[in-house]
Amino acid sequence: MGAYILRRLLLIIPTILGIMAISFAVVQFAPGGPVEQVIAELTGQGDSTTERLTGGGDNLGVDEGLDGEFSAKYRGAQGLDPEFIAQLEKQFGFDKPALQRFGIMLWNYVRFDFGESYFRDITVIDLIVEKMPVSISLGFWILILSYIISIPLGIKKAVSDGSRFDVWTSGIIIVAYAVPGFLFGILLIVVFAGGSFLDWFPLRGLVSENFDELNWFEKIIDYFWHLTLPLIALSLAAFATTTLLTKNSFIDEIGKQYVVTARAKGLAERQVLYKHVFRNAMLIIIAGFPGAFITAFFSGSLLIETIFSLDGLGRLGFESIVKRDYPVVFATLYIFSLMGLLIGLLSDLVYTWVDPRIDFERRDV
């Protein structure tokens, strides 16, 4: 097993390198980079971001005789001083060739040095840590709820396959899977968050403004009060997928010969189900855990975070892409890709723990 783990760890290097290289290459051809973002703000209405980057409005360097090179390179740059544009390029690191910038980025990322955000006066790692509690809260509870509810329900549906209970629960699951989570979230807001009917739940934030003044019990109540509607909206797809996956896996195992043999020996149905079938049927659930983990924590809550005004990693990633805040974009991509690969390896190790008959040493990676 040690050789397999070593091979998987070594494969992480070219995989991460490929992901970063493709993403970096795509960015080079994407219009509206950070320099263009600042230029657009300067030539438009501007905001606090521009003032922080340029030091205010006195050094905009308007020059009617702008160098043709910068004029052709950056849309909307007419009338700005070439020295000012060159200063912006140096500030964002675009004064260096693309390959050199890519090499510097990789060297820094190997040392987990992600630099500072272009448009926020904070380091990237501090920014990620700041947004992490929201995403962890959503991802953790979605994962717990989906497994606690879906696995027992899936087992019950497999045991009573074709019964009335199985039919009507399947109908509910299919409808839940078909309804987009963000659309259901809007419906929840309209009905329960002061939209047009009831005003039972808060509309924004993970906690109330007076959270620090509450005692520990009130803090717990306040925390889950804010999480209720986002969790309901997020849980639909995860709940449906895990339930059907569990049901189909158990049905497949129940029909195998070893189950017939166990029943013929006089074992109770519950003992057959949970002592023999459960371990084999749960393998496919374990295999899907890494993807469920990554989706729940990092990529499945963008629209929900936006709808419920939750300032988490999904919203941060979206805003960074729109704003072309490349340090944040590439750092989050690097961290999440690395975590996904490591969690995939952990899933294989859990495979061998659940079923010792599995031997990855005899398989190609």
mmCIF file of C-alpha atoms in Angstrom:
data_model
loop_
_atom_site.group_PDB
_atom_site.id
_atom_site.type_symbol
_atom_site.label_atom_id
_atom_site.label_comp_id
_atom_site.label_asym_id
_atom_site.label_seq_id
_atom_site.Cartn_x
_atom_site.Cartn_y
_atom_site.Cartn_z
ATOM 1 C CA MET A 1 0.000 0.000 0.000
ATOM 2 C CA GLY A 2 2.935 2.308 0.658
ATOM 3 C CA ALA A 3 4.045 2.184 -2.994
ATOM 4 C CA TYR A 4 0.516 3.020 -4.152
ATOM 5 C CA ILE A 5 0.297 6.014 -1.806
ATOM 6 C CA LEU A 6 3.692 7.246 -3.007
ATOM 7 C CA ARG A 7 2.639 6.974 -6.660
ATOM 8 C CA ARG A 8 -0.583 8.865 -5.987
ATOM 9 C CA LEU A 9 1.281 11.600 -4.136
ATOM 10 C CA LEU A 10 3.794 11.935 -6.978
ATOM 11 C CA LEU A 11 0.938 12.143 -9.514
ATOM 12 C CA ILE A 12 -0.411 15.173 -7.661
ATOM 13 C CA ILE A 13 2.538 17.234 -8.940
ATOM 14 C CA PRO A 14 1.863 16.944 -12.705
ATOM 15 C CA THR A 15 -1.895 17.119 -12.116
ATOM 16 C CA ILE A 16 -1.667 20.409 -10.205
ATOM 17 C CA LEU A 17 0.850 21.704 -12.731
ATOM 18 C CA GLY A 18 -1.526 20.902 -15.603
ATOM 19 C CA ILE A 19 -4.521 22.517 -13.891
ATOM 20 C CA MET A 20 -2.606 25.700 -13.135
ATOM 21 C CA ALA A 21 -1.000 25.862 -16.588
ATOM 22 C CA ILE A 22 -4.313 25.517 -18.442
ATOM 23 C CA SER A 23 -6.020 28.047 -16.181
ATOM 24 C CA PHE A 24 -3.125 30.496 -16.517
ATOM 25 C CA ALA A 25 -3.135 30.150 -20.309
ATOM 26 C CA VAL A 26 -6.879 30.780 -20.489
ATOM 27 C CA VAL A 27 -6.511 33.905 -18.377
ATOM 28 C CA GLN A 28 -3.917 35.326 -20.764
ATOM 29 C CA PHE A 29 -6.539 35.446 -23.527
ATOM 30 C CA ALA A 30 -9.415 36.636 -21.334
ATOM 31 C CA PRO A 31 -10.319 40.306 -21.900
ATOM 32 C CA GLY A 32 -10.833 42.759 -19.069
ATOM 33 C CA GLY A 33 -7.795 42.046 -16.892
ATOM 34 C CA PRO A 34 -6.984 43.969 -13.696
ATOM 35 C CA VAL A 35 -5.311 46.811 -15.614
ATOM 36 C CA GLU A 36 -8.422 47.193 -17.771
ATOM 37 C CA GLN A 37 -10.560 47.084 -14.619
ATOM 38 C CA VAL A 38 -8.713 50.063 -13.154
ATOM 39 C CA ILE A 39 -8.788 51.937 -16.465
ATOM 40 C CA ALA A 40 -12.533 51.358 -16.763
ATOM 41 C CA GLU A 41 -13.086 52.745 -13.279
ATOM 42 C CA LEU A 42 -10.868 55.750 -13.970
ATOM 43 C CA THR A 43 -12.621 56.604 -17.202
ATOM 44 C CA GLY A 44 -16.041 55.899 -15.690
ATOM 45 C CA GLN A 45 -17.408 56.744 -12.281
ATOM 46 C CA GLY A 46 -14.592 55.169 -10.211
ATOM 47 C CA ASP A 47 -14.790 53.786 -6.667
ATOM 48 C CA SER A 48 -12.776 53.271 -3.505
ATOM 49 C CA THR A 49 -10.863 50.415 -5.066
ATOM 50 C CA THR A 50 -9.431 52.712 -7.729
ATOM 51 C CA GLU A 51 -8.522 55.335 -5.156
ATOM 52 C CA ARG A 52 -6.605 52.797 -3.098
ATOM 53 C CA LEU A 53 -4.698 51.509 -6.124
ATOM 54 C CA THR A 54 -3.888 54.905 -7.616
ATOM 55 C CA GLY A 55 -3.533 56.894 -4.421
ATOM 56 C CA GLY A 56 -6.467 59.173 -5.245
ATOM 57 C CA GLY A 57 -7.503 61.210 -8.233
ATOM 58 C CA ASP A 58 -4.500 63.568 -8.487
ATOM 59 C CA ASN A 59 -2.122 61.165 -10.232
ATOM 60 C CA LEU A 60 -4.318 59.843 -13.005
ATOM 61 C CA GLY A 61 -1.849 61.237 -15.520
ATOM 62 C CA VAL A 62 -4.189 62.359 -18.283
ATOM 63 C CA ASP A 63 -2.173 62.790 -21.468
ATOM 64 C CA GLU A 64 -3.754 63.418 -24.810
ATOM 65 C CA GLY A 65 -0.616 62.122 -26.520
ATOM 66 C CA LEU A 66 -0.899 58.562 -25.202
ATOM 67 C CA ASP A 67 1.593 56.113 -26.650
ATOM 68 C CA GLY A 68 0.044 53.999 -29.392
ATOM 69 C CA GLU A 69 1.254 50.745 -27.836
ATOM 70 C CA PHE A 70 -0.787 51.182 -24.638
ATOM 71 C CA SER A 71 -3.751 52.574 -26.595
ATOM 72 C CA ALA A 72 -3.928 49.411 -28.691
ATOM 73 C CA LYS A 73 -3.213 47.108 -25.748
ATOM 74 C CA TYR A 74 -5.836 48.383 -23.307
ATOM 75 C CA ARG A 75 -9.331 49.306 -24.380
ATOM 76 C CA GLY A 76 -10.460 52.679 -23.080
ATOM 77 C CA ALA A 77 -6.930 53.854 -22.215
ATOM 78 C CA GLN A 78 -6.987 56.865 -24.520
ATOM 79 C CA GLY A 79 -6.002 60.051 -22.688
ATOM 80 C CA LEU A 80 -4.089 58.363 -19.841
ATOM 81 C CA ASP A 81 -0.368 58.890 -19.269
ATOM 82 C CA PRO A 82 1.762 55.966 -20.588
ATOM 83 C CA GLU A 83 3.879 56.141 -17.427
ATOM 84 C CA PHE A 84 0.755 55.646 -15.337
ATOM 85 C CA ILE A 85 -0.261 52.588 -17.404
ATOM 86 C CA ALA A 86 3.279 51.208 -17.061
ATOM 87 C CA GLN A 87 3.046 51.744 -13.312
ATOM 88 C CA LEU A 88 -0.193 49.766 -13.202
ATOM 89 C CA GLU A 89 1.391 46.922 -15.188
ATOM 90 C CA LYS A 90 4.298 46.803 -12.748
ATOM 91 C CA GLN A 91 1.951 46.865 -9.757
ATOM 92 C CA PHE A 92 -0.001 43.882 -11.071
ATOM 93 C CA GLY A 93 3.112 42.087 -12.325
ATOM 94 C CA PHE A 94 2.245 42.377 -16.007
ATOM 95 C CA ASP A 95 5.559 44.036 -16.818
ATOM 96 C CA LYS A 96 7.111 40.550 -16.939
ATOM 97 C CA PRO A 97 6.681 37.883 -19.685
ATOM 98 C CA ALA A 98 3.869 35.367 -19.158
ATOM 99 C CA LEU A 99 6.188 32.381 -18.639
ATOM 100 C CA GLN A 100 8.194 34.254 -16.040
ATOM 101 C CA ARG A 101 5.022 35.235 -14.189
ATOM 102 C CA PHE A 102 3.821 31.632 -14.277
ATOM 103 C CA GLY A 103 7.137 30.359 -12.909
ATOM 104 C CA ILE A 104 7.112 32.932 -10.091
ATOM 105 C CA MET A 105 3.536 32.010 -9.217
ATOM 106 C CA LEU A 106 4.347 28.285 -9.026
ATOM 107 C CA TRP A 107 7.437 28.889 -6.892
ATOM 108 C CA ASN A 108 5.403 31.007 -4.473
ATOM 109 C CA TYR A 109 2.565 28.485 -4.355
ATOM 110 C CA VAL A 110 4.942 25.625 -3.546
ATOM 111 C CA ARG A 111 5.862 27.655 -0.450
ATOM 112 C CA PHE A 112 2.163 28.484 0.132
ATOM 113 C CA ASP A 113 2.849 32.161 -0.451
ATOM 114 C CA PHE A 114 -0.259 33.452 -2.243
ATOM 115 C CA GLY A 115 0.487 37.163 -2.085
ATOM 116 C CA GLU A 116 -2.094 39.915 -1.675
ATOM 117 C CA SER A 117 -5.430 40.540 -3.341
ATOM 118 C CA TYR A 118 -5.300 43.080 -6.158
ATOM 119 C CA PHE A 119 -8.343 44.994 -4.998
ATOM 120 C CA ARG A 120 -8.512 44.298 -1.257
ATOM 121 C CA ASP A 121 -5.926 45.437 1.257
ATOM 122 C CA ILE A 122 -5.444 41.930 2.663
ATOM 123 C CA THR A 123 -3.388 38.829 1.939
ATOM 124 C CA VAL A 124 -5.102 36.094 -0.051
ATOM 125 C CA ILE A 125 -4.729 33.485 2.672
ATOM 126 C CA ASP A 126 -6.250 35.842 5.275
ATOM 127 C CA LEU A 127 -9.100 36.586 2.881
ATOM 128 C CA ILE A 128 -9.813 32.866 2.411
ATOM 129 C CA VAL A 129 -9.687 32.256 6.168
ATOM 130 C CA GLU A 130 -12.064 35.189 6.671
ATOM 131 C CA LYS A 131 -14.651 33.700 4.279
ATOM 132 C CA MET A 132 -14.147 30.092 5.380
ATOM 133 C CA PRO A 133 -16.614 29.963 8.315
ATOM 134 C CA VAL A 134 -19.632 30.507 6.065
ATOM 135 C CA SER A 135 -18.640 27.783 3.590
ATOM 136 C CA ILE A 136 -17.637 25.379 6.353
ATOM 137 C CA SER A 137 -20.970 25.935 8.084
ATOM 138 C CA LEU A 138 -22.962 25.276 4.921
ATOM 139 C CA GLY A 139 -20.819 22.376 3.704
ATOM 140 C CA PHE A 140 -20.520 20.572 7.036
ATOM 141 C CA TRP A 141 -24.207 20.598 7.865
ATOM 142 C CA ILE A 142 -25.264 19.738 4.307
ATOM 143 C CA LEU A 143 -22.937 16.746 4.356
ATOM 144 C CA ILE A 144 -24.189 15.611 7.758
ATOM 145 C CA LEU A 145 -27.862 16.068 6.879
ATOM 146 C CA SER A 146 -27.608 14.364 3.495
ATOM 147 C CA TYR A 147 -25.897 11.273 4.922
ATOM 148 C CA ILE A 148 -27.927 11.003 8.134
ATOM 149 C CA ILE A 149 -31.247 11.241 6.281
ATOM 150 C CA SER A 150 -30.441 9.746 2.890
ATOM 151 C CA ILE A 151 -28.667 6.543 3.909
ATOM 152 C CA PRO A 152 -31.430 5.205 6.218
ATOM 153 C CA LEU A 153 -34.069 6.309 3.706
ATOM 154 C CA GLY A 154 -32.203 4.640 0.845
ATOM 155 C CA ILE A 155 -31.920 1.400 2.820
ATOM 156 C CA LYS A 156 -35.628 1.484 3.654
ATOM 157 C CA LYS A 157 -36.492 2.065 -0.012
ATOM 158 C CA ALA A 158 -34.259 -0.829 -1.088
ATOM 159 C CA VAL A 159 -35.838 -3.239 1.415
ATOM 160 C CA SER A 160 -39.364 -2.189 0.399
ATOM 161 C CA ASP A 161 -38.609 -1.843 -3.318
ATOM 162 C CA GLY A 162 -41.823 -1.474 -5.341
ATOM 163 C CA SER A 163 -44.013 -0.794 -2.315
ATOM 164 C CA ARG A 164 -46.276 2.213 -1.914
ATOM 165 C CA PHE A 165 -43.702 3.824 0.400
ATOM 166 C CA ASP A 166 -41.000 3.399 -2.239
ATOM 167 C CA VAL A 167 -43.180 4.882 -4.998
ATOM 168 C CA TRP A 168 -44.319 8.045 -3.219
ATOM 169 C CA THR A 169 -40.889 8.767 -1.709
ATOM 170 C CA SER A 170 -39.339 8.343 -5.168
ATOM 171 C CA GLY A 171 -41.796 10.907 -6.514
ATOM 172 C CA ILE A 172 -40.776 13.410 -3.829
ATOM 173 C CA ILE A 173 -37.077 12.749 -4.467
ATOM 174 C CA ILE A 174 -37.387 13.224 -8.228
ATOM 175 C CA VAL A 175 -39.229 16.522 -7.774
ATOM 176 C CA ALA A 176 -36.635 17.676 -5.222
ATOM 177 C CA TYR A 177 -33.809 16.821 -7.592
ATOM 178 C CA ALA A 178 -35.469 18.601 -10.516
ATOM 179 C CA VAL A 179 -36.042 21.884 -8.662
ATOM 180 C CA PRO A 180 -32.916 24.115 -8.732
ATOM 181 C CA GLY A 181 -31.686 24.941 -5.246
ATOM 182 C CA PHE A 182 -31.466 28.677 -5.905
ATOM 183 C CA LEU A 183 -35.064 28.751 -7.180
ATOM 184 C CA PHE A 184 -36.273 26.932 -4.086
ATOM 185 C CA GLY A 185 -34.206 29.367 -2.005
ATOM 186 C CA ILE A 186 -36.052 32.311 -3.561
ATOM 187 C CA LEU A 187 -39.360 30.585 -2.785
ATOM 188 C CA LEU A 188 -38.285 30.105 0.839
ATOM 189 C CA ILE A 189 -37.407 33.800 1.093
ATOM 190 C CA VAL A 190 -40.756 34.841 -0.360
ATOM 191 C CA VAL A 191 -42.698 32.587 2.000
ATOM 192 C CA PHE A 192 -40.665 32.565 5.228
ATOM 193 C CA ALA A 193 -38.229 35.522 5.205
ATOM 194 C CA GLY A 194 -40.490 38.536 4.975
ATOM 195 C CA GLY A 195 -41.113 38.351 1.239
ATOM 196 C CA SER A 196 -44.887 38.265 0.833
ATOM 197 C CA PHE A 197 -46.116 36.003 3.609
ATOM 198 C CA LEU A 198 -44.290 35.084 6.829
ATOM 199 C CA ASP A 199 -41.313 36.763 8.475
ATOM 200 C CA TRP A 200 -39.904 33.883 10.510
ATOM 201 C CA PHE A 201 -36.278 33.772 9.377
ATOM 202 C CA PRO A 202 -33.540 36.375 8.735
ATOM 203 C CA LEU A 203 -32.705 37.309 5.163
ATOM 204 C CA ARG A 204 -28.958 37.855 5.381
ATOM 205 C CA GLY A 205 -25.839 36.911 7.298
ATOM 206 C CA LEU A 206 -24.666 33.884 9.249
ATOM 207 C CA VAL A 207 -25.385 35.438 12.662
ATOM 208 C CA SER A 208 -27.197 38.462 14.045
ATOM 209 C CA GLU A 209 -25.504 41.818 14.664
ATOM 210 C CA ASN A 210 -25.811 41.366 18.442
ATOM 211 C CA PHE A 211 -24.335 37.843 18.316
ATOM 212 C CA ASP A 212 -21.456 38.689 20.698
ATOM 213 C CA GLU A 213 -23.909 39.899 23.324
ATOM 214 C CA LEU A 214 -25.821 36.600 23.432
ATOM 215 C CA ASN A 215 -25.142 33.733 25.849
ATOM 216 C CA TRP A 216 -23.916 30.389 24.504
ATOM 217 C CA PHE A 217 -27.384 28.854 24.150
ATOM 218 C CA GLU A 218 -28.777 31.928 22.391
ATOM 219 C CA LYS A 219 -25.764 31.909 20.061
ATOM 220 C CA ILE A 220 -26.520 28.321 19.008
ATOM 221 C CA ILE A 221 -30.167 29.167 18.384
ATOM 222 C CA ASP A 222 -29.225 32.303 16.434
ATOM 223 C CA TYR A 223 -26.665 30.398 14.342
ATOM 224 C CA PHE A 224 -29.106 27.701 13.251
ATOM 225 C CA TRP A 225 -31.880 30.274 12.827
ATOM 226 C CA HIS A 226 -29.787 31.939 10.126
ATOM 227 C CA LEU A 227 -28.744 28.622 8.576
ATOM 228 C CA THR A 228 -32.190 27.006 8.307
ATOM 229 C CA LEU A 229 -33.334 28.374 4.945
ATOM 230 C CA PRO A 230 -29.930 28.133 3.155
ATOM 231 C CA LEU A 231 -29.525 24.534 4.346
ATOM 232 C CA ILE A 232 -33.003 23.557 3.154
ATOM 233 C CA ALA A 233 -32.315 25.115 -0.245
ATOM 234 C CA LEU A 234 -28.919 23.432 -0.565
ATOM 235 C CA SER A 235 -29.962 20.003 0.680
ATOM 236 C CA LEU A 236 -32.404 19.146 -2.123
ATOM 237 C CA ALA A 237 -29.935 17.878 -4.720
ATOM 238 C CA ALA A 238 -27.594 16.226 -2.201
ATOM 239 C CA PHE A 239 -30.527 14.545 -0.439
ATOM 240 C CA ALA A 240 -31.963 13.117 -3.671
ATOM 241 C CA THR A 241 -28.641 11.920 -5.113
ATOM 242 C CA THR A 242 -27.426 10.160 -1.958
ATOM 243 C CA THR A 243 -30.789 8.488 -1.326
ATOM 244 C CA LEU A 244 -31.099 6.990 -4.819
ATOM 245 C CA LEU A 245 -27.433 5.983 -4.831
ATOM 246 C CA THR A 246 -27.867 4.166 -1.517
ATOM 247 C CA LYS A 247 -31.057 2.437 -2.655
ATOM 248 C CA ASN A 248 -29.602 1.176 -5.927
ATOM 249 C CA SER A 249 -26.415 -0.009 -4.243
ATOM 250 C CA PHE A 250 -28.326 -2.000 -1.637
ATOM 251 C CA ILE A 251 -30.688 -3.509 -4.222
ATOM 252 C CA ASP A 252 -27.683 -4.671 -6.237
ATOM 253 C CA GLU A 253 -26.105 -6.329 -3.196
ATOM 254 C CA ILE A 254 -29.331 -7.887 -1.874
ATOM 255 C CA GLY A 255 -29.705 -9.875 -5.088
ATOM 256 C CA LYS A 256 -26.271 -11.531 -4.830
ATOM 257 C CA GLN A 257 -25.608 -15.147 -3.907
ATOM 258 C CA TYR A 258 -23.961 -14.502 -0.532
ATOM 259 C CA VAL A 259 -27.189 -12.866 0.702
ATOM 260 C CA VAL A 260 -29.233 -15.891 -0.374
ATOM 261 C CA THR A 261 -26.750 -18.153 1.434
ATOM 262 C CA ALA A 262 -26.893 -16.057 4.609
ATOM 263 C CA ARG A 263 -30.682 -16.225 4.609
ATOM 264 C CA ALA A 264 -30.595 -19.971 4.018
ATOM 265 C CA LYS A 265 -28.434 -20.349 7.135
ATOM 266 C CA GLY A 266 -31.262 -18.854 9.165
ATOM 267 C CA LEU A 267 -29.784 -15.426 9.862
ATOM 268 C CA ALA A 268 -32.276 -12.712 10.766
ATOM 269 C CA GLU A 269 -33.054 -10.222 7.992
ATOM 270 C CA ARG A 270 -31.664 -7.331 10.007
ATOM 271 C CA GLN A 271 -28.435 -9.247 10.618
ATOM 272 C CA VAL A 272 -28.120 -10.071 6.908
ATOM 273 C CA LEU A 273 -28.761 -6.480 5.958
ATOM 274 C CA TYR A 274 -26.438 -4.701 8.374
ATOM 275 C CA LYS A 275 -23.733 -7.326 8.920
ATOM 276 C CA HIS A 276 -23.245 -8.555 5.352
ATOM 277 C CA VAL A 277 -24.931 -6.228 2.860
ATOM 278 C CA PHE A 278 -24.123 -2.883 4.492
ATOM 279 C CA ARG A 279 -20.330 -3.084 4.162
ATOM 280 C CA ASN A 280 -20.406 -3.959 0.462
ATOM 281 C CA ALA A 281 -23.227 -1.578 -0.436
ATOM 282 C CA MET A 282 -21.547 1.370 1.281
ATOM 283 C CA LEU A 283 -18.434 1.170 -0.913
ATOM 284 C CA ILE A 284 -20.032 3.206 -3.689
ATOM 285 C CA ILE A 285 -21.208 5.801 -1.149
ATOM 286 C CA ILE A 286 -17.658 6.114 0.156
ATOM 287 C CA ALA A 287 -16.376 6.474 -3.403
ATOM 288 C CA GLY A 288 -18.642 9.473 -3.923
ATOM 289 C CA PHE A 289 -17.612 11.169 -0.685
ATOM 290 C CA PRO A 290 -14.666 13.233 -2.060
ATOM 291 C CA GLY A 291 -16.800 14.774 -4.791
ATOM 292 C CA ALA A 292 -19.600 15.435 -2.316
ATOM 293 C CA PHE A 293 -17.110 16.985 0.099
ATOM 294 C CA ILE A 294 -15.581 19.338 -2.443
ATOM 295 C CA THR A 295 -18.966 20.313 -3.871
ATOM 296 C CA ALA A 296 -20.526 20.929 -0.485
ATOM 297 C CA PHE A 297 -17.644 22.961 0.902
ATOM 298 C CA PHE A 298 -16.351 24.940 -2.034
ATOM 299 C CA SER A 299 -18.399 24.960 -5.206
ATOM 300 C CA GLY A 300 -22.019 24.221 -4.495
ATOM 301 C CA SER A 301 -23.147 27.331 -2.657
ATOM 302 C CA LEU A 302 -22.421 30.313 -4.952
ATOM 303 C CA LEU A 303 -26.037 31.111 -5.794
ATOM 304 C CA ILE A 304 -27.270 30.272 -2.300
ATOM 305 C CA GLU A 305 -24.627 32.533 -0.735
ATOM 306 C CA THR A 306 -25.660 35.317 -3.097
ATOM 307 C CA ILE A 307 -29.408 34.901 -2.501
ATOM 308 C CA PHE A 308 -29.069 34.798 1.289
ATOM 309 C CA SER A 309 -26.251 37.405 1.414
ATOM 310 C CA LEU A 310 -23.748 34.979 2.936
ATOM 311 C CA ASP A 311 -20.153 36.097 2.477
ATOM 312 C CA GLY A 312 -18.459 32.740 1.823
ATOM 313 C CA LEU A 313 -15.931 31.167 -0.525
ATOM 314 C CA GLY A 314 -18.408 30.651 -3.371
ATOM 315 C CA ARG A 315 -19.277 34.312 -3.476
ATOM 316 C CA LEU A 316 -15.612 35.281 -3.046
ATOM 317 C CA GLY A 317 -14.595 33.156 -6.028
ATOM 318 C CA PHE A 318 -17.315 34.589 -8.231
ATOM 319 C CA GLU A 319 -16.525 38.195 -7.322
ATOM 320 C CA SER A 320 -12.797 37.578 -7.824
ATOM 321 C CA ILE A 321 -13.387 36.194 -11.326
ATOM 322 C CA VAL A 322 -15.622 39.124 -12.271
ATOM 323 C CA LYS A 323 -13.143 41.621 -10.813
ATOM 324 C CA ARG A 324 -10.145 39.754 -12.325
ATOM 325 C CA ASP A 325 -8.547 39.468 -8.904
ATOM 326 C CA TYR A 326 -6.113 36.835 -10.170
ATOM 327 C CA PRO A 327 -4.206 36.148 -6.912
ATOM 328 C CA VAL A 328 -7.475 35.113 -5.265
ATOM 329 C CA VAL A 329 -8.654 33.137 -8.311
ATOM 330 C CA PHE A 330 -5.445 31.135 -8.717
ATOM 331 C CA ALA A 331 -4.880 30.641 -4.995
ATOM 332 C CA THR A 332 -8.363 29.215 -4.419
ATOM 333 C CA LEU A 333 -7.997 27.018 -7.519
ATOM 334 C CA TYR A 334 -4.649 25.702 -6.268
ATOM 335 C CA ILE A 335 -5.853 25.054 -2.711
ATOM 336 C CA PHE A 336 -9.114 23.384 -3.697
ATOM 337 C CA SER A 337 -7.494 21.245 -6.408
ATOM 338 C CA LEU A 338 -4.820 20.088 -3.974
ATOM 339 C CA MET A 339 -7.437 19.284 -1.337
ATOM 340 C CA GLY A 340 -9.545 17.393 -3.868
ATOM 341 C CA LEU A 341 -6.610 15.205 -4.908
ATOM 342 C CA LEU A 342 -5.616 14.489 -1.312
ATOM 343 C CA ILE A 343 -9.193 13.668 -0.344
ATOM 344 C CA GLY A 344 -9.411 11.314 -3.332
ATOM 345 C CA LEU A 345 -6.397 9.441 -1.961
ATOM 346 C CA LEU A 346 -7.990 9.388 1.484
ATOM 347 C CA SER A 347 -11.118 7.865 -0.068
ATOM 348 C CA ASP A 348 -9.047 5.002 -1.486
ATOM 349 C CA LEU A 349 -7.532 4.369 1.938
ATOM 350 C CA VAL A 350 -11.019 4.247 3.472
ATOM 351 C CA TYR A 351 -11.965 1.788 0.701
ATOM 352 C CA THR A 352 -9.297 -0.636 1.916
ATOM 353 C CA TRP A 353 -10.390 -0.124 5.509
ATOM 354 C CA VAL A 354 -14.036 -0.929 4.730
ATOM 355 C CA ASP A 355 -13.167 -3.881 2.498
ATOM 356 C CA PRO A 356 -9.670 -5.382 3.026
ATOM 357 C CA ARG A 357 -10.145 -7.497 -0.118
ATOM 358 C CA ILE A 358 -9.480 -4.388 -2.230
ATOM 359 C CA ASP A 359 -5.797 -4.159 -3.114
ATOM 360 C CA PHE A 360 -4.751 -1.077 -5.048
ATOM 361 C CA GLU A 361 -1.168 -2.328 -5.233
ATOM 362 C CA ARG A 362 -2.211 -4.778 -7.947
ATOM 363 C CA ARG A 363 -3.989 -2.112 -9.997
ATOM 364 C CA ASP A 364 -2.673 0.606 -12.202
ATOM 365 C CA VAL A 365 -2.991 4.088 -10.704
#
